[in-house]
Short mmCIF file of C-alpha atoms (C1' of nucleotides) in Angstrom, two decimals:
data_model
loop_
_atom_site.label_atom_id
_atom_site.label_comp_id
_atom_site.label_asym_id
_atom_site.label_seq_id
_atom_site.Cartn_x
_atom_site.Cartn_y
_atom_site.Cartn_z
CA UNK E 1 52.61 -133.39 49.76
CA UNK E 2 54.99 -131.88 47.81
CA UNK E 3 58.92 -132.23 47.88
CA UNK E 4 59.80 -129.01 49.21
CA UNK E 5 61.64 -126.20 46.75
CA UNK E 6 64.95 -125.26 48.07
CA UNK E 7 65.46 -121.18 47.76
CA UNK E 8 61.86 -120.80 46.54
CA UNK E 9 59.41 -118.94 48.45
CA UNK E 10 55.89 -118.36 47.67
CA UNK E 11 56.56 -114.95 46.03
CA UNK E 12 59.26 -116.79 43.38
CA UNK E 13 56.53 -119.42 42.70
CA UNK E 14 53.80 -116.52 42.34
CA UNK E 15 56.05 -114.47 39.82
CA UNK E 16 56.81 -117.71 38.00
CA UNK E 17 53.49 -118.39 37.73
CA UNK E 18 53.05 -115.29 36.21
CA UNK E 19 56.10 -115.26 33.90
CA UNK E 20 55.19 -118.47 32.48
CA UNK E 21 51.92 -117.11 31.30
CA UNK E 22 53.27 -114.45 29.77
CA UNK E 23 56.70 -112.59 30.38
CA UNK E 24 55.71 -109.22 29.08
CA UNK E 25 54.02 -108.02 32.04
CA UNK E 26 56.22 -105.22 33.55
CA UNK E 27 57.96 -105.85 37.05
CA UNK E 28 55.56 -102.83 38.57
CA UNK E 29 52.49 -104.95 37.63
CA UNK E 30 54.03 -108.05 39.08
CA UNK E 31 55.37 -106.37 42.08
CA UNK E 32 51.46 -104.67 42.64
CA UNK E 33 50.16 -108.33 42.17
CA UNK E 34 52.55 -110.91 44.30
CA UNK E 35 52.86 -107.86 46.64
CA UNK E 36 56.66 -106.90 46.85
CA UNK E 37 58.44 -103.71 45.24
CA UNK E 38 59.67 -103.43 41.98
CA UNK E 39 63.12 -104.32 42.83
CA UNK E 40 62.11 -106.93 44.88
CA UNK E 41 60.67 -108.78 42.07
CA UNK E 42 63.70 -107.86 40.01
CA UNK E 43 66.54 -109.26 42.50
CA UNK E 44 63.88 -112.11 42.35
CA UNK E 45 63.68 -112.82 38.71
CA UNK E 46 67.60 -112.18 37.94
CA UNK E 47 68.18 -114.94 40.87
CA UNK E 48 65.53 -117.32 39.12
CA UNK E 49 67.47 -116.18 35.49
CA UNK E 50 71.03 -117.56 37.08
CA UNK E 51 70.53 -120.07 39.19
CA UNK E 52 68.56 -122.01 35.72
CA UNK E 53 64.86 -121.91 37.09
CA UNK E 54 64.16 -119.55 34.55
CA UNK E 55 65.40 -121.58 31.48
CA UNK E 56 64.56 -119.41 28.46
CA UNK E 57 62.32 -116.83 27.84
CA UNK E 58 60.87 -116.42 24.26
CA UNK E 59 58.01 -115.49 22.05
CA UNK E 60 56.35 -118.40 20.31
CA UNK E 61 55.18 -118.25 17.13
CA UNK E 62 52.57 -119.98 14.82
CA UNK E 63 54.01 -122.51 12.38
CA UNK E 64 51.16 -122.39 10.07
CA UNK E 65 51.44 -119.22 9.34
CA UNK E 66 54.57 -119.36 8.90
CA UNK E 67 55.12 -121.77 5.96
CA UNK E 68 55.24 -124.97 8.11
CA UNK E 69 51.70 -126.40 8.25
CA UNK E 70 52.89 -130.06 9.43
CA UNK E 71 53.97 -131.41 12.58
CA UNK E 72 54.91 -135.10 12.65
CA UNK E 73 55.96 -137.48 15.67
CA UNK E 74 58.50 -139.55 15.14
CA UNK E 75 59.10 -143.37 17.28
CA UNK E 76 62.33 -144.70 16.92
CA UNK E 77 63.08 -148.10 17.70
CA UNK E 78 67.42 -148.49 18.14
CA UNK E 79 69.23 -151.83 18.15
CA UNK E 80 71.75 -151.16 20.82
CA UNK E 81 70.36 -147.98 22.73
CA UNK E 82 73.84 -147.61 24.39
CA UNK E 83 75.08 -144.02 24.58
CA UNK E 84 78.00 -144.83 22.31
CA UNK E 85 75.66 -146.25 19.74
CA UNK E 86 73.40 -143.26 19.30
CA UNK E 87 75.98 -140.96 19.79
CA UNK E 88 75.52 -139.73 16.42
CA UNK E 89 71.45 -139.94 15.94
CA UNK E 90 71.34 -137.88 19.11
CA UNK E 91 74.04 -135.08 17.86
CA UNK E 92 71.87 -134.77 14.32
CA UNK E 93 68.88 -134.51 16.12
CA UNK E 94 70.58 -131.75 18.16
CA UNK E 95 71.66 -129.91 15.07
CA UNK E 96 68.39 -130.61 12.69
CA UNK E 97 66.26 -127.08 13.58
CA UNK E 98 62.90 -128.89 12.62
CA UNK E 99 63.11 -130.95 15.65
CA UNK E 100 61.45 -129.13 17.75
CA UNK E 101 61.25 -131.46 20.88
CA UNK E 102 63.20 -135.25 21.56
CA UNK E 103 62.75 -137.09 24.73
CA UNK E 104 64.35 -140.76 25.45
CA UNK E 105 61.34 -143.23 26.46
CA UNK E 106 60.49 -146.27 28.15
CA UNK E 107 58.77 -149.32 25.74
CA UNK E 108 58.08 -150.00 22.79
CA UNK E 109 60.46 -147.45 21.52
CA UNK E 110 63.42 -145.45 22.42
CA UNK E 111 63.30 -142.07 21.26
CA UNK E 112 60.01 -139.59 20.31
CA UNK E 113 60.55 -136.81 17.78
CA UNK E 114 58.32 -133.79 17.79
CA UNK E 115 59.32 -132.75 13.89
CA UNK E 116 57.80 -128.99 11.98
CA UNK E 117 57.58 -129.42 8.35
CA UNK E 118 56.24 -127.68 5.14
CA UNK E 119 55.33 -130.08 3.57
CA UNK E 120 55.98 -133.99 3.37
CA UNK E 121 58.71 -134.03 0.89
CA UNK E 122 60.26 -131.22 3.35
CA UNK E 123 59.88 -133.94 6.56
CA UNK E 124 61.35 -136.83 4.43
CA UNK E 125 64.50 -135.09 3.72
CA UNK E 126 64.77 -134.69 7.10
CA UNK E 127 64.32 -137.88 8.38
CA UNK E 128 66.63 -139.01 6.36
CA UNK E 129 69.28 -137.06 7.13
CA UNK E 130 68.16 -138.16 10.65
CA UNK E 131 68.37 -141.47 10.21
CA UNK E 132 69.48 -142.73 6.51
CA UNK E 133 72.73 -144.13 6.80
CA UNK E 134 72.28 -145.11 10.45
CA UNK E 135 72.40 -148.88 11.05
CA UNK E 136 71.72 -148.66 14.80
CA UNK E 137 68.14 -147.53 13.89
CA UNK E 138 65.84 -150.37 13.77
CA UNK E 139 62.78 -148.85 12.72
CA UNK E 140 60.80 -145.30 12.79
CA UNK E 141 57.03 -144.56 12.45
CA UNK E 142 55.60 -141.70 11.54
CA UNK E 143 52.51 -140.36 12.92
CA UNK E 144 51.04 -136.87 11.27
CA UNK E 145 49.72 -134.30 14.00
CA UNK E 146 46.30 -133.65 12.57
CA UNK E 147 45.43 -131.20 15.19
CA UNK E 148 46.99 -129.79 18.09
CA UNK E 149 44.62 -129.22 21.54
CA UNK E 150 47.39 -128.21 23.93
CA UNK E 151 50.99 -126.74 23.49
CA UNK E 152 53.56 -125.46 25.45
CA UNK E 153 55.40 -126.28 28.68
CA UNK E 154 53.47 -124.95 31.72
CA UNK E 155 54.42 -126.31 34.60
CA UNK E 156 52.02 -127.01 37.53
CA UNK E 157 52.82 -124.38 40.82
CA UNK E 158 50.04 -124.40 42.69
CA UNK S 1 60.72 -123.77 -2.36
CA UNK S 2 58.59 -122.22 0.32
CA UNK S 3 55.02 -121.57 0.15
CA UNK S 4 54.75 -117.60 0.09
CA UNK S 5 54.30 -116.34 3.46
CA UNK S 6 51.65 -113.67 2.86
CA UNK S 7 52.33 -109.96 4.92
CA UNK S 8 55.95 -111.23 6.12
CA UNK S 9 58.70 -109.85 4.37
CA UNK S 10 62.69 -110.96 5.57
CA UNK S 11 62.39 -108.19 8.17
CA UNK S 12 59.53 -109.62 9.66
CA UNK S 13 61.24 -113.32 9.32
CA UNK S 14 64.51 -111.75 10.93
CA UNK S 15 62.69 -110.61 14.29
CA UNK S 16 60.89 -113.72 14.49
CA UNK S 17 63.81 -115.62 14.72
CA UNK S 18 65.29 -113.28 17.33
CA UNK S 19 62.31 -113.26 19.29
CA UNK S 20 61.74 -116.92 19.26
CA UNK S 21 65.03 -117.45 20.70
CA UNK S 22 65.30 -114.81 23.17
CA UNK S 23 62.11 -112.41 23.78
CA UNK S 24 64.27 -110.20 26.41
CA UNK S 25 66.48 -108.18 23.52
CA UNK S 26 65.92 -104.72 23.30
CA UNK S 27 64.09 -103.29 20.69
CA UNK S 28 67.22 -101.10 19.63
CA UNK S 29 69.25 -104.08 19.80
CA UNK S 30 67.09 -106.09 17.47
CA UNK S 31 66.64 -103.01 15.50
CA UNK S 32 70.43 -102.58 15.24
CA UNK S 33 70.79 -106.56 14.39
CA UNK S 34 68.02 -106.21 11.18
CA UNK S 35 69.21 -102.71 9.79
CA UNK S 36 65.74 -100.73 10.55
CA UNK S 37 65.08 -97.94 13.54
CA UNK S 38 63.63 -98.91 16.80
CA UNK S 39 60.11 -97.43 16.21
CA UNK S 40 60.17 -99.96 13.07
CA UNK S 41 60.82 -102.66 14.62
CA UNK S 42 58.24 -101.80 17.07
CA UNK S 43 55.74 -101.42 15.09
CA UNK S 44 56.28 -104.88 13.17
CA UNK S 45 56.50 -106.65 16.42
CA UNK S 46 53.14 -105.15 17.47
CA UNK S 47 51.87 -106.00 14.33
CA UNK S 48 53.06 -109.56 14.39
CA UNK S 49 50.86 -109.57 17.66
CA UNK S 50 47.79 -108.95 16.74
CA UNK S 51 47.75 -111.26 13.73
CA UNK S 52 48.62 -114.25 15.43
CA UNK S 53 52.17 -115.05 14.48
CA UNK S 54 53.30 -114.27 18.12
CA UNK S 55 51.23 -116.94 19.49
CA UNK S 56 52.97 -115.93 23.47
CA UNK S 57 55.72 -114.62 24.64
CA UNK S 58 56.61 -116.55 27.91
CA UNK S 59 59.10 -118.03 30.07
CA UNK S 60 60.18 -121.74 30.19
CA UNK S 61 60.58 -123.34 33.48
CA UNK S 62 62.81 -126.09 34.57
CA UNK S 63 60.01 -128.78 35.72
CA UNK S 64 62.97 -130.24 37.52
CA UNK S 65 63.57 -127.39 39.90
CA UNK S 66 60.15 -127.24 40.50
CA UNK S 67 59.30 -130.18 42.28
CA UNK S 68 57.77 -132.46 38.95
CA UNK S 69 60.96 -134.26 38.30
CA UNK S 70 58.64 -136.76 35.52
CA UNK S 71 57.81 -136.14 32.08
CA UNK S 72 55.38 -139.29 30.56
CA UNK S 73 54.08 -139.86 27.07
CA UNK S 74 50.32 -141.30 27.09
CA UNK S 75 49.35 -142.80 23.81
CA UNK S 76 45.37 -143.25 24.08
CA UNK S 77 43.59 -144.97 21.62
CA UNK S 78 39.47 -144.38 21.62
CA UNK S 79 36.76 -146.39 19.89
CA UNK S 80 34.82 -143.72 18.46
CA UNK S 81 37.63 -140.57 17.35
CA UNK S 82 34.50 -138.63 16.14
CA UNK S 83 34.20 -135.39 17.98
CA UNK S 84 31.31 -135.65 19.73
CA UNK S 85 32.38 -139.17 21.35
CA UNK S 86 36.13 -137.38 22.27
CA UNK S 87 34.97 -133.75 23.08
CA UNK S 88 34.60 -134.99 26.73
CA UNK S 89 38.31 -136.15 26.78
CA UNK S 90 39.17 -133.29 25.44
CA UNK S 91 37.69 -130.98 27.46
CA UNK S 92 39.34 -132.40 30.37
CA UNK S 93 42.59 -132.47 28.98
CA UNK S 94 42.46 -128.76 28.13
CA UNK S 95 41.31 -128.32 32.14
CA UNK S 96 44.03 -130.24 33.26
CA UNK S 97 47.55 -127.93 33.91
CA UNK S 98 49.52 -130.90 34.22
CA UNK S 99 48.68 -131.78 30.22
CA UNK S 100 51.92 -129.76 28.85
CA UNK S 101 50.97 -130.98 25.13
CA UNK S 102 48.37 -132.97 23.52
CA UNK S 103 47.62 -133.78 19.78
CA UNK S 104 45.46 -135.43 17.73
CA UNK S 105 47.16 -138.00 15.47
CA UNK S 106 46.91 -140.61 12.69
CA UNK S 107 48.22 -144.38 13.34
CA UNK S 108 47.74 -146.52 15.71
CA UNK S 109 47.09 -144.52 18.25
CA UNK S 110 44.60 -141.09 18.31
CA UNK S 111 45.82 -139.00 21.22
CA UNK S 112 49.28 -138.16 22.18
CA UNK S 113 49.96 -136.43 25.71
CA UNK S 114 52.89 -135.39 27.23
CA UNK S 115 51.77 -134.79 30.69
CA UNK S 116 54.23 -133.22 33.91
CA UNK S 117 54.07 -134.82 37.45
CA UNK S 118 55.76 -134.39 40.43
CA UNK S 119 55.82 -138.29 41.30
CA UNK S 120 54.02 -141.52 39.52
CA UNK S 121 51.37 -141.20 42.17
CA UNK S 122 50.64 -138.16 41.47
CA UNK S 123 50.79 -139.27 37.37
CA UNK S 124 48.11 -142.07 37.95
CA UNK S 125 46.00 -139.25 40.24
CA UNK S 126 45.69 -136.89 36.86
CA UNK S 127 45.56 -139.92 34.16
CA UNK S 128 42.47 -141.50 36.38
CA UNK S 129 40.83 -137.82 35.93
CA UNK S 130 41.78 -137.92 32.56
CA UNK S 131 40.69 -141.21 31.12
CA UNK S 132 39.31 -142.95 34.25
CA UNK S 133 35.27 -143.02 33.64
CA UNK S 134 35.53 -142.64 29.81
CA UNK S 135 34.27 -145.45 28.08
CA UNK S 136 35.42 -144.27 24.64
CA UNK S 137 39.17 -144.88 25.87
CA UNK S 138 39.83 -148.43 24.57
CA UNK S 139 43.73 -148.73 26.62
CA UNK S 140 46.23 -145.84 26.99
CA UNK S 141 50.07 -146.83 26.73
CA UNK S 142 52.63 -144.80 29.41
CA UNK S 143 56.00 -144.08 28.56
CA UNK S 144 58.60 -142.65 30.62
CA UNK S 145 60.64 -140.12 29.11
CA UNK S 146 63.90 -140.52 30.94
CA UNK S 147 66.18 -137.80 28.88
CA UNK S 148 65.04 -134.55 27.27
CA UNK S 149 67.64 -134.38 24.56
CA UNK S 150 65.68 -131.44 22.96
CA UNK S 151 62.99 -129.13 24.28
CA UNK S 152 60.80 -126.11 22.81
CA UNK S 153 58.60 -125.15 19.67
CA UNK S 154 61.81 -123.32 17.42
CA UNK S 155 60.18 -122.97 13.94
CA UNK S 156 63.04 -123.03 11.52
CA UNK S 157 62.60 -119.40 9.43
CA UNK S 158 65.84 -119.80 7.00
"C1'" DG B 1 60.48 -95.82 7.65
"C1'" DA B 2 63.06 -92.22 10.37
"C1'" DT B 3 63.46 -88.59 13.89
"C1'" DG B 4 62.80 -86.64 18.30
"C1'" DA B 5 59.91 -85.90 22.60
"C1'" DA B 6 57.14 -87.87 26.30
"C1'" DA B 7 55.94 -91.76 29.06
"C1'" DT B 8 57.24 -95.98 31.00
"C1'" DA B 9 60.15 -99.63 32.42
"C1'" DG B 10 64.35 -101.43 34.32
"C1'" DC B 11 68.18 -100.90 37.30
"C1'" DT B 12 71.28 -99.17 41.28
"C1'" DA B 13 72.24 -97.13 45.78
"C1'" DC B 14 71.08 -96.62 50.18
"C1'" DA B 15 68.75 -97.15 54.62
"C1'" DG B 16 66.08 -100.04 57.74
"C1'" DA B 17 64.21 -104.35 59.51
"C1'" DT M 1 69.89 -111.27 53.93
"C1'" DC M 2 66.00 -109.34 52.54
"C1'" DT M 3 62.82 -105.33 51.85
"C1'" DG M 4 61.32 -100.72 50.36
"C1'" DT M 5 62.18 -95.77 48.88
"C1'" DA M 6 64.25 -92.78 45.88
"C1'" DG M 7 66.56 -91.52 41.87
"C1'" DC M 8 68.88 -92.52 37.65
"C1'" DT M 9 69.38 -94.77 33.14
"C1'" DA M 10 67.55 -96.98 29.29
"C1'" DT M 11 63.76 -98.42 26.70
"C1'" DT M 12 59.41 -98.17 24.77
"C1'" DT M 13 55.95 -95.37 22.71
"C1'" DC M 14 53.82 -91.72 20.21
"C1'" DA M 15 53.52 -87.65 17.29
"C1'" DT M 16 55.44 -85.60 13.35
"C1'" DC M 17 57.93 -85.51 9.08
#
DNA sequence: GATGAAATAGCTACAGA
DNA sequence: TCTGTAGCTATTTCATC
């Protein structure tokens, strides 16, 4: 059913699993619970570290309580969405810290902007440092995130 | 210019962003990086724990690697967005693993998913559980996100 | 918050399958 | 090539100041 992993076994798909949840746990706890030995799971991991499976691991934290209550989307709507046309958008995007995620879409619009803000004067400077003096940018609306069920990036191993 | 961030003092800011970059740094290392012993930093970190400002500390997988190649965006729009009318929906989005993000937001639109499948089969398999016998949904809008240019929850602490 | 001791975790070397 | 055992190193953790 699925395509098949190359390099991963069940035991890398049962630590992921695990790490993905939460990346504290020590490698004797893993090891006790995916049945392997310690160093086992750590040959395992530092493969899954280099060859990029493991992308990051982090800690994240809660905006709110952290002086950024607001989380905006963004839809952006180019004229020409040719790479050498939003060359720039794309490389202020990359640099602007309160863009927290940015994915290129299909329809109506061309680019979605995840955006952390304190307040709405805060998020307006920043779009418009995103997108002021950008001609190529047809139009952006904003939506406000008035509540957020689900975050993260879990991905599916079962 | 920021709201006060009650408990948190520059200390506490500096090992967030550390630890929201990179949760595998040694305690002495971050403790060497912020000017304060290891046991202090220890402490804090533990403390920032238990109150909720380390929401998780996880790793990030590459969905690619891992046999769900496709990231979509579902817009849903509902006719009734009071709670008891959506707490169905909702419910089943929080069951579902594939939902990586979902939020509740103002505009034309009330729901925005970002949802991880392994092929557009198996997409229209978890959006049928999702919105397939719920009469509040009034139409739900795909997108494909072809490009991640930017991925993560980074909250900007400067 | 710092210091130092005890407990724990992570890492390396080696032998066997 | 992979695993497991053993032992070492480094880190975390806790008591005390």
């Amino acid at each position: 059913m699925l395509p098949p992993l190359p390099g991963l076994d069940k035991f890398d798909l049962a630590i992921l699993d695990l790490l993905q949840r939460d990346n504290t746990v020590s490698q004797r706890e893993i090891a006790k619970t995916v049945n392997l030995s310690a160093p086992a799971v750590q040959r395992r991991i530092q493969r899954l570290r280099e060859s990029g499976v493991i992308q990051a691991e982090l800690a994240i934290l809660d905006a709110n309580r952290l002086g950024r209550p607001l989380l905006l989307t963004v839809s952006v709507r180019v004229h020409d969405e040719h790479p050498q046309r939003t060359e720039g958008m794309r490389q202020r995007i990359m640099a602007e810290p309160a863009v927290q995620q940015c994915y290129m879409i299909t329809g109506e619009t061309d680019f979605l902007l995840m955006i952390s803000a304190a307040t709405m004067l805060d998020f307006e400077d920043i779009a418009q440092r995103l997108f002021g003096g950008d001609d190529n940018v047809q139009r952006f609306q904003t939506s406000v995130a008035l509540r957020c069920l689900k975050t993260g990036s879990y991905v599916p191993l079962a």
